[in-house]
């Protein structure tokens, strides 16, 4: 019997069953050949149903496995994303530890090129922390600095434009030696890409520093006497192998900075509001507060300190938008002290009233007046302590406003 005949036969059987509604009698109407065919069809149907069930089970198993793999991959991705976020936060608090964490978790390769690209992209990274890391004087960090500078393209840019690009990618640290290394690399890169602008790297280096100083002098409110273009020209005489640079070049640089100051890079909404382009000094210190009024000594806490504009600011993290405390360097002095709990200690102490004029934020974020008679800090090394003491002393004495204010207060107190 052909397939077509079999199909017709089945249709006839179904029609007959519907007509008679006598399933138990259908076998009596079949010939032996038809009966055998019906048995074969039923066996094949059972086989097909079994195969279909097996395929359904296999599809369900594969689907479940795929969903499991997708869930694992999603979990893995979420874990990596979380680890990357943690690594960036660690970097913003302590750049070295942040890089170590990212390398340990396979998110960064331990190569200068890979780390420099991570810093150059800078997504979610604090620009102050980037500058701190690039400025460290060890072999690996210096290689990272080299690779970082190589990522900048200064081709056919005037010097001010190149500086704007370079100084937007991080913040210059406060230490002079770190700034020196960074600006040296900048000058080398600029001259490498613009061979016809300056006769040597030293000329580019000196002029770049002059531009940075000019920016501070023209746009820092604490600088009362703004330099004129003639003063800027005189400042840069003879820096080109004993010769003067073209007057029109110096004037154009002056005008560019006067019209548009260097922009301070923001840190994804977490910018330090009270840092400036080039603070006098910044870095981590341990701080302990004491008060004669309460008779209590507070525990030591690690804080990020910034010295600028005759004020000492301290933050809990480098990414904080607002300082935890502000200490105007007025009627205070600084001295080295011996502390049995902390080496390399020094302190600010009042030279006028018992209370140091300062303010801080409390646990609820409210600004309250400080009640400290002494601010004691501790540095990581004797050299660092000495540098902090030196910079604070210079900041206390450099601004005549505080001296005049102190003298006026003393005069008023004796009237």
GROMACS .gro file of C-alpha atoms in nm:
model
  415
    1UNK     CA    1   0.000   0.000   0.000
    2UNK     CA    2   0.139   0.342  -0.093
    3UNK     CA    3   0.170   0.637   0.145
    4UNK     CA    4  -0.117   0.809  -0.034
    5UNK     CA    5  -0.333   0.500  -0.006
    6UNK     CA    6  -0.246   0.467   0.363
    7UNK     CA    7  -0.341   0.829   0.421
    8UNK     CA    8  -0.675   0.779   0.249
    9UNK     CA    9  -0.732   0.465   0.450
   10UNK     CA   10  -0.670   0.647   0.781
   11UNK     CA   11  -0.907   0.923   0.678
   12UNK     CA   12  -1.169   0.663   0.595
   13UNK     CA   13  -1.124   0.491   0.934
   14UNK     CA   14  -1.159   0.821   1.121
   15UNK     CA   15  -1.470   0.914   0.929
   16UNK     CA   16  -1.616   0.571   0.992
   17UNK     CA   17  -1.544   0.596   1.366
   18UNK     CA   18  -1.710   0.931   1.388
   19UNK     CA   19  -2.007   0.800   1.203
   20UNK     CA   20  -2.052   0.481   1.403
   21UNK     CA   21  -1.899   0.600   1.731
   22UNK     CA   22  -1.801   0.240   1.789
   23UNK     CA   23  -1.422   0.236   1.856
   24UNK     CA   24  -1.427  -0.115   1.991
   25UNK     CA   25  -1.577  -0.251   1.667
   26UNK     CA   26  -1.340  -0.077   1.420
   27UNK     CA   27  -1.105  -0.374   1.404
   28UNK     CA   28  -1.380  -0.590   1.257
   29UNK     CA   29  -1.401  -0.377   0.947
   30UNK     CA   30  -1.032  -0.411   0.862
   31UNK     CA   31  -0.860  -0.664   0.648
   32UNK     CA   32  -0.555  -0.840   0.795
   33UNK     CA   33  -0.328  -0.611   0.592
   34UNK     CA   34  -0.509  -0.304   0.716
   35UNK     CA   35  -0.491  -0.430   1.073
   36UNK     CA   36  -0.113  -0.477   1.046
   37UNK     CA   37  -0.078  -0.132   0.892
   38UNK     CA   38  -0.277   0.019   1.179
   39UNK     CA   39  -0.051  -0.155   1.430
   40UNK     CA   40   0.260  -0.024   1.249
   41UNK     CA   41   0.117   0.326   1.240
   42UNK     CA   42   0.042   0.318   1.610
   43UNK     CA   43   0.393   0.188   1.687
   44UNK     CA   44   0.547   0.463   1.474
   45UNK     CA   45   0.328   0.720   1.644
   46UNK     CA   46   0.447   0.602   1.983
   47UNK     CA   47   0.809   0.617   1.864
   48UNK     CA   48   0.760   0.970   1.732
   49UNK     CA   49   0.597   1.081   2.056
   50UNK     CA   50   0.888   0.932   2.250
   51UNK     CA   51   1.139   1.106   2.024
   52UNK     CA   52   0.950   1.434   2.058
   53UNK     CA   53   0.948   1.399   2.438
   54UNK     CA   54   1.320   1.323   2.433
   55UNK     CA   55   1.388   1.629   2.215
   56UNK     CA   56   1.174   1.844   2.444
   57UNK     CA   57   1.369   1.720   2.745
   58UNK     CA   58   1.699   1.787   2.568
   59UNK     CA   59   1.586   2.135   2.463
   60UNK     CA   60   1.476   2.210   2.820
   61UNK     CA   61   1.809   2.085   2.952
   62UNK     CA   62   2.007   2.294   2.701
   63UNK     CA   63   1.788   2.598   2.775
   64UNK     CA   64   1.843   2.557   3.148
   65UNK     CA   65   2.216   2.522   3.093
   66UNK     CA   66   2.221   2.834   2.875
   67UNK     CA   67   2.026   3.028   3.135
   68UNK     CA   68   2.268   2.909   3.401
   69UNK     CA   69   2.566   3.014   3.191
   70UNK     CA   70   2.406   3.350   3.119
   71UNK     CA   71   2.337   3.399   3.488
   72UNK     CA   72   2.696   3.306   3.570
   73UNK     CA   73   2.825   3.542   3.302
   74UNK     CA   74   2.598   3.819   3.424
   75UNK     CA   75   2.710   3.753   3.780
   76UNK     CA   76   3.070   3.754   3.662
   77UNK     CA   77   3.014   4.079   3.475
   78UNK     CA   78   2.842   4.233   3.777
   79UNK     CA   79   3.129   4.116   3.995
   80UNK     CA   80   3.387   4.269   3.761
   81UNK     CA   81   3.188   4.591   3.743
   82UNK     CA   82   3.168   4.602   4.121
   83UNK     CA   83   3.539   4.525   4.153
   84UNK     CA   84   3.621   4.801   3.903
   85UNK     CA   85   3.414   5.048   4.104
   86UNK     CA   86   3.586   4.940   4.426
   87UNK     CA   87   3.926   4.968   4.257
   88UNK     CA   88   3.856   5.323   4.143
   89UNK     CA   89   3.743   5.424   4.490
   90UNK     CA   90   4.054   5.269   4.639
   91UNK     CA   91   4.264   5.456   4.382
   92UNK     CA   92   4.102   5.786   4.476
   93UNK     CA   93   4.186   5.721   4.842
   94UNK     CA   94   4.528   5.563   4.789
   95UNK     CA   95   4.648   5.547   4.424
   96UNK     CA   96   4.908   5.277   4.481
   97UNK     CA   97   4.668   5.043   4.661
   98UNK     CA   98   4.400   5.108   4.401
   99UNK     CA   99   4.628   5.002   4.115
  100UNK     CA  100   4.739   4.695   4.311
  101UNK     CA  101   4.376   4.595   4.370
  102UNK     CA  102   4.284   4.632   4.000
  103UNK     CA  103   4.587   4.429   3.891
  104UNK     CA  104   4.517   4.159   4.151
  105UNK     CA  105   4.160   4.116   4.021
  106UNK     CA  106   4.262   4.104   3.657
  107UNK     CA  107   4.112   4.441   3.566
  108UNK     CA  108   4.450   4.595   3.481
  109UNK     CA  109   4.767   4.451   3.339
  110UNK     CA  110   5.076   4.523   3.542
  111UNK     CA  111   5.238   4.719   3.260
  112UNK     CA  112   5.315   5.089   3.236
  113UNK     CA  113   5.125   5.112   2.907
  114UNK     CA  114   4.805   4.958   3.043
  115UNK     CA  115   4.810   5.160   3.366
  116UNK     CA  116   4.879   5.482   3.175
  117UNK     CA  117   4.581   5.422   2.945
  118UNK     CA  118   4.363   5.363   3.250
  119UNK     CA  119   4.476   5.695   3.400
  120UNK     CA  120   4.447   5.877   3.067
  121UNK     CA  121   4.083   5.772   3.024
  122UNK     CA  122   4.030   5.879   3.384
  123UNK     CA  123   3.667   5.766   3.412
  124UNK     CA  124   3.564   5.800   3.776
  125UNK     CA  125   3.918   5.882   3.886
  126UNK     CA  126   4.012   6.178   4.099
  127UNK     CA  127   4.248   6.408   3.908
  128UNK     CA  128   4.443   6.486   4.224
  129UNK     CA  129   4.501   6.114   4.282
  130UNK     CA  130   4.617   6.074   3.920
  131UNK     CA  131   4.870   6.352   3.968
  132UNK     CA  132   4.986   6.201   4.296
  133UNK     CA  133   5.043   5.860   4.132
  134UNK     CA  134   5.221   6.002   3.825
  135UNK     CA  135   5.450   6.208   4.045
  136UNK     CA  136   5.584   5.920   4.255
  137UNK     CA  137   5.957   5.867   4.217
  138UNK     CA  138   6.000   5.496   4.155
  139UNK     CA  139   6.084   5.307   3.838
  140UNK     CA  140   5.735   5.181   3.756
  141UNK     CA  141   5.554   5.512   3.823
  142UNK     CA  142   5.809   5.699   3.614
  143UNK     CA  143   5.751   5.454   3.327
  144UNK     CA  144   5.378   5.513   3.366
  145UNK     CA  145   5.441   5.888   3.350
  146UNK     CA  146   5.642   5.842   3.029
  147UNK     CA  147   5.363   5.636   2.872
  148UNK     CA  148   5.097   5.878   2.999
  149UNK     CA  149   5.266   6.177   2.837
  150UNK     CA  150   5.308   5.980   2.513
  151UNK     CA  151   4.929   5.945   2.493
  152UNK     CA  152   4.896   6.323   2.447
  153UNK     CA  153   4.911   6.461   2.094
  154UNK     CA  154   5.039   6.821   2.092
  155UNK     CA  155   5.105   6.835   1.720
  156UNK     CA  156   5.056   7.185   1.574
  157UNK     CA  157   4.926   7.323   1.905
  158UNK     CA  158   5.056   7.649   2.045
  159UNK     CA  159   5.218   7.607   2.385
  160UNK     CA  160   4.919   7.737   2.584
  161UNK     CA  161   4.683   7.496   2.405
  162UNK     CA  162   4.914   7.204   2.477
  163UNK     CA  163   4.938   7.303   2.843
  164UNK     CA  164   4.561   7.328   2.869
  165UNK     CA  165   4.526   6.975   2.733
  166UNK     CA  166   4.802   6.834   2.951
  167UNK     CA  167   4.693   6.998   3.275
  168UNK     CA  168   4.330   6.897   3.221
  169UNK     CA  169   4.418   6.527   3.239
  170UNK     CA  170   4.537   6.545   3.603
  171UNK     CA  171   4.622   6.792   3.876
  172UNK     CA  172   4.976   6.897   3.944
  173UNK     CA  173   5.083   6.779   4.292
  174UNK     CA  174   5.218   7.023   4.546
  175UNK     CA  175   5.575   6.890   4.566
  176UNK     CA  176   5.824   7.083   4.354
  177UNK     CA  177   6.023   6.773   4.254
  178UNK     CA  178   5.711   6.600   4.122
  179UNK     CA  179   5.609   6.907   3.924
  180UNK     CA  180   5.962   6.931   3.785
  181UNK     CA  181   5.954   6.574   3.650
  182UNK     CA  182   5.610   6.615   3.498
  183UNK     CA  183   5.688   6.943   3.326
  184UNK     CA  184   6.017   6.804   3.198
  185UNK     CA  185   5.828   6.519   3.030
  186UNK     CA  186   5.574   6.766   2.891
  187UNK     CA  187   5.847   6.984   2.739
  188UNK     CA  188   6.016   6.681   2.583
  189UNK     CA  189   5.690   6.561   2.428
  190UNK     CA  190   5.594   6.907   2.299
  191UNK     CA  191   5.933   6.963   2.135
  192UNK     CA  192   5.926   6.611   1.990
  193UNK     CA  193   5.598   6.685   1.811
  194UNK     CA  194   5.677   7.049   1.724
  195UNK     CA  195   6.041   7.055   1.616
  196UNK     CA  196   6.033   7.407   1.468
  197UNK     CA  197   5.895   7.601   1.768
  198UNK     CA  198   6.179   7.604   2.023
  199UNK     CA  199   6.551   7.557   1.978
  200UNK     CA  200   6.576   7.333   2.286
  201UNK     CA  201   6.369   7.161   2.553
  202UNK     CA  202   6.489   7.392   2.831
  203UNK     CA  203   6.331   7.692   2.659
  204UNK     CA  204   5.995   7.512   2.640
  205UNK     CA  205   6.029   7.399   3.002
  206UNK     CA  206   6.103   7.748   3.140
  207UNK     CA  207   5.833   7.916   2.933
  208UNK     CA  208   5.577   7.656   3.040
  209UNK     CA  209   5.650   7.730   3.405
  210UNK     CA  210   5.627   8.102   3.335
  211UNK     CA  211   5.283   8.052   3.184
  212UNK     CA  212   5.164   7.855   3.488
  213UNK     CA  213   5.294   8.126   3.720
  214UNK     CA  214   5.128   8.390   3.504
  215UNK     CA  215   4.796   8.207   3.526
  216UNK     CA  216   4.817   8.207   3.907
  217UNK     CA  217   4.922   8.571   3.924
  218UNK     CA  218   4.647   8.693   3.689
  219UNK     CA  219   4.358   8.488   3.825
  220UNK     CA  220   4.428   8.415   4.193
  221UNK     CA  221   4.224   8.666   4.400
  222UNK     CA  222   4.492   8.675   4.668
  223UNK     CA  223   4.743   8.826   4.424
  224UNK     CA  224   4.669   9.198   4.433
  225UNK     CA  225   4.929   9.326   4.186
  226UNK     CA  226   4.867   9.168   3.847
  227UNK     CA  227   5.172   9.144   3.618
  228UNK     CA  228   5.162   9.346   3.297
  229UNK     CA  229   5.253   9.211   2.956
  230UNK     CA  230   5.583   9.401   2.974
  231UNK     CA  231   5.667   9.236   3.304
  232UNK     CA  232   5.591   8.896   3.151
  233UNK     CA  233   5.818   8.978   2.857
  234UNK     CA  234   6.100   9.087   3.088
  235UNK     CA  235   6.054   8.769   3.296
  236UNK     CA  236   6.131   8.559   2.990
  237UNK     CA  237   6.424   8.748   2.842
  238UNK     CA  238   6.722   8.542   2.735
  239UNK     CA  239   6.561   8.200   2.787
  240UNK     CA  240   6.617   8.092   2.427
  241UNK     CA  241   6.988   8.003   2.440
  242UNK     CA  242   7.061   8.352   2.568
  243UNK     CA  243   6.836   8.513   2.308
  244UNK     CA  244   6.487   8.656   2.345
  245UNK     CA  245   6.185   8.477   2.206
  246UNK     CA  246   5.979   8.675   1.951
  247UNK     CA  247   5.781   8.948   2.125
  248UNK     CA  248   5.462   8.858   1.938
  249UNK     CA  249   5.487   8.500   2.072
  250UNK     CA  250   5.517   8.616   2.434
  251UNK     CA  251   5.234   8.867   2.392
  252UNK     CA  252   5.005   8.605   2.238
  253UNK     CA  253   5.071   8.370   2.531
  254UNK     CA  254   5.000   8.647   2.779
  255UNK     CA  255   4.674   8.743   2.607
  256UNK     CA  256   4.557   8.383   2.590
  257UNK     CA  257   4.602   8.330   2.966
  258UNK     CA  258   4.455   8.669   3.052
  259UNK     CA  259   4.141   8.601   2.849
  260UNK     CA  260   4.095   8.242   2.959
  261UNK     CA  261   4.257   8.095   3.273
  262UNK     CA  262   4.346   7.731   3.297
  263UNK     CA  263   4.040   7.529   3.388
  264UNK     CA  264   4.061   7.313   3.696
  265UNK     CA  265   3.962   6.957   3.599
  266UNK     CA  266   3.653   6.826   3.772
  267UNK     CA  267   3.634   6.475   3.914
  268UNK     CA  268   3.297   6.344   3.795
  269UNK     CA  269   3.107   6.566   4.036
  270UNK     CA  270   3.338   6.480   4.326
  271UNK     CA  271   3.577   6.767   4.279
  272UNK     CA  272   3.756   6.917   4.578
  273UNK     CA  273   3.591   7.255   4.595
  274UNK     CA  274   3.868   7.418   4.795
  275UNK     CA  275   4.171   7.301   4.602
  276UNK     CA  276   4.333   7.535   4.358
  277UNK     CA  277   4.539   7.496   4.046
  278UNK     CA  278   4.868   7.458   4.228
  279UNK     CA  279   4.831   7.443   4.608
  280UNK     CA  280   5.129   7.515   4.832
  281UNK     CA  281   5.121   7.158   4.958
  282UNK     CA  282   4.887   6.859   4.976
  283UNK     CA  283   4.903   6.504   5.106
  284UNK     CA  284   4.793   6.253   5.369
  285UNK     CA  285   4.856   6.324   5.738
  286UNK     CA  286   4.733   6.170   6.061
  287UNK     CA  287   4.544   6.425   6.273
  288UNK     CA  288   4.463   6.439   6.642
  289UNK     CA  289   4.261   6.715   6.802
  290UNK     CA  290   4.284   6.820   7.165
  291UNK     CA  291   4.095   7.068   7.375
  292UNK     CA  292   4.173   7.222   7.712
  293UNK     CA  293   3.804   7.287   7.758
  294UNK     CA  294   3.702   6.924   7.744
  295UNK     CA  295   4.023   6.769   7.871
  296UNK     CA  296   3.981   6.489   7.617
  297UNK     CA  297   4.217   6.364   7.350
  298UNK     CA  298   4.063   6.244   7.030
  299UNK     CA  299   4.184   5.945   6.836
  300UNK     CA  300   4.419   5.974   6.540
  301UNK     CA  301   4.250   5.988   6.201
  302UNK     CA  302   4.398   5.988   5.852
  303UNK     CA  303   4.302   6.300   5.658
  304UNK     CA  304   4.388   6.455   5.323
  305UNK     CA  305   4.538   6.801   5.388
  306UNK     CA  306   4.562   7.089   5.142
  307UNK     CA  307   4.758   7.405   5.219
  308UNK     CA  308   4.654   7.701   5.009
  309UNK     CA  309   4.575   8.073   5.039
  310UNK     CA  310   4.694   8.083   5.401
  311UNK     CA  311   4.444   7.818   5.505
  312UNK     CA  312   4.481   7.453   5.592
  313UNK     CA  313   4.195   7.237   5.466
  314UNK     CA  314   4.146   6.873   5.559
  315UNK     CA  315   3.921   6.613   5.398
  316UNK     CA  316   3.822   6.258   5.483
  317UNK     CA  317   3.882   6.149   5.122
  318UNK     CA  318   4.042   6.316   4.821
  319UNK     CA  319   3.706   6.282   4.641
  320UNK     CA  320   3.507   6.479   4.900
  321UNK     CA  321   3.337   6.789   4.766
  322UNK     CA  322   3.364   6.980   5.094
  323UNK     CA  323   3.640   6.982   5.359
  324UNK     CA  324   3.580   6.835   5.701
  325UNK     CA  325   3.763   7.129   5.851
  326UNK     CA  326   3.920   7.465   5.765
  327UNK     CA  327   4.200   7.620   5.971
  328UNK     CA  328   4.289   7.981   5.879
  329UNK     CA  329   4.657   8.030   5.954
  330UNK     CA  330   4.594   8.336   6.165
  331UNK     CA  331   4.740   8.387   6.513
  332UNK     CA  332   4.896   8.042   6.503
  333UNK     CA  333   5.245   7.895   6.493
  334UNK     CA  334   5.376   7.550   6.407
  335UNK     CA  335   5.633   7.341   6.592
  336UNK     CA  336   5.773   6.991   6.599
  337UNK     CA  337   5.661   6.782   6.899
  338UNK     CA  338   5.747   6.445   7.050
  339UNK     CA  339   5.445   6.217   7.072
  340UNK     CA  340   5.480   5.870   7.222
  341UNK     CA  341   5.203   5.736   6.999
  342UNK     CA  342   5.305   5.894   6.669
  343UNK     CA  343   5.645   5.964   6.519
  344UNK     CA  344   5.712   6.267   6.299
  345UNK     CA  345   5.455   6.477   6.482
  346UNK     CA  346   5.404   6.853   6.470
  347UNK     CA  347   5.128   7.083   6.581
  348UNK     CA  348   4.959   7.415   6.523
  349UNK     CA  349   4.908   7.617   6.840
  350UNK     CA  350   4.747   7.950   6.913
  351UNK     CA  351   4.957   8.262   6.972
  352UNK     CA  352   4.658   8.478   7.062
  353UNK     CA  353   4.342   8.354   7.229
  354UNK     CA  354   4.315   8.005   7.375
  355UNK     CA  355   4.097   7.878   7.091
  356UNK     CA  356   4.228   7.844   6.738
  357UNK     CA  357   3.993   8.013   6.495
  358UNK     CA  358   3.865   7.728   6.276
  359UNK     CA  359   3.550   7.552   6.165
  360UNK     CA  360   3.449   7.195   6.085
  361UNK     CA  361   3.147   6.986   5.991
  362UNK     CA  362   2.979   6.769   6.253
  363UNK     CA  363   2.830   6.420   6.206
  364UNK     CA  364   2.511   6.574   6.061
  365UNK     CA  365   2.702   6.783   5.809
  366UNK     CA  366   2.644   7.112   5.991
  367UNK     CA  367   2.927   7.365   6.004
  368UNK     CA  368   3.031   7.437   6.363
  369UNK     CA  369   3.302   7.650   6.516
  370UNK     CA  370   3.612   7.456   6.616
  371UNK     CA  371   3.713   7.440   6.982
  372UNK     CA  372   4.071   7.324   6.948
  373UNK     CA  373   4.363   7.484   7.123
  374UNK     CA  374   4.604   7.258   6.937
  375UNK     CA  375   4.594   7.077   6.604
  376UNK     CA  376   4.844   6.793   6.614
  377UNK     CA  377   4.944   6.609   6.295
  378UNK     CA  378   5.179   6.326   6.209
  379UNK     CA  379   5.362   6.268   5.880
  380UNK     CA  380   5.491   5.939   5.741
  381UNK     CA  381   5.859   6.044   5.736
  382UNK     CA  382   6.081   6.304   5.907
  383UNK     CA  383   6.145   6.465   5.567
  384UNK     CA  384   5.775   6.499   5.498
  385UNK     CA  385   5.717   6.646   5.844
  386UNK     CA  386   5.992   6.902   5.790
  387UNK     CA  387   5.846   7.001   5.454
  388UNK     CA  388   5.498   7.049   5.602
  389UNK     CA  389   5.636   7.264   5.885
  390UNK     CA  390   5.835   7.472   5.636
  391UNK     CA  391   5.536   7.526   5.404
  392UNK     CA  392   5.299   7.613   5.689
  393UNK     CA  393   5.546   7.865   5.833
  394UNK     CA  394   5.584   8.027   5.493
  395UNK     CA  395   5.207   8.042   5.454
  396UNK     CA  396   5.165   8.204   5.794
  397UNK     CA  397   5.419   8.474   5.727
  398UNK     CA  398   5.376   8.531   5.353
  399UNK     CA  399   5.040   8.705   5.353
  400UNK     CA  400   5.066   9.050   5.517
  401UNK     CA  401   4.688   9.064   5.556
  402UNK     CA  402   4.698   8.834   5.858
  403UNK     CA  403   4.984   9.030   6.016
  404UNK     CA  404   4.791   9.355   5.970
  405UNK     CA  405   4.474   9.197   6.103
  406UNK     CA  406   4.660   9.062   6.407
  407UNK     CA  407   4.818   9.402   6.475
  408UNK     CA  408   4.482   9.577   6.438
  409UNK     CA  409   4.322   9.329   6.681
  410UNK     CA  410   4.598   9.385   6.938
  411UNK     CA  411   4.558   9.761   6.900
  412UNK     CA  412   4.183   9.737   6.944
  413UNK     CA  413   4.225   9.519   7.252
  414UNK     CA  414   4.446   9.781   7.420
  415UNK     CA  415   4.224  10.081   7.348
   0.00000   0.00000   0.00000
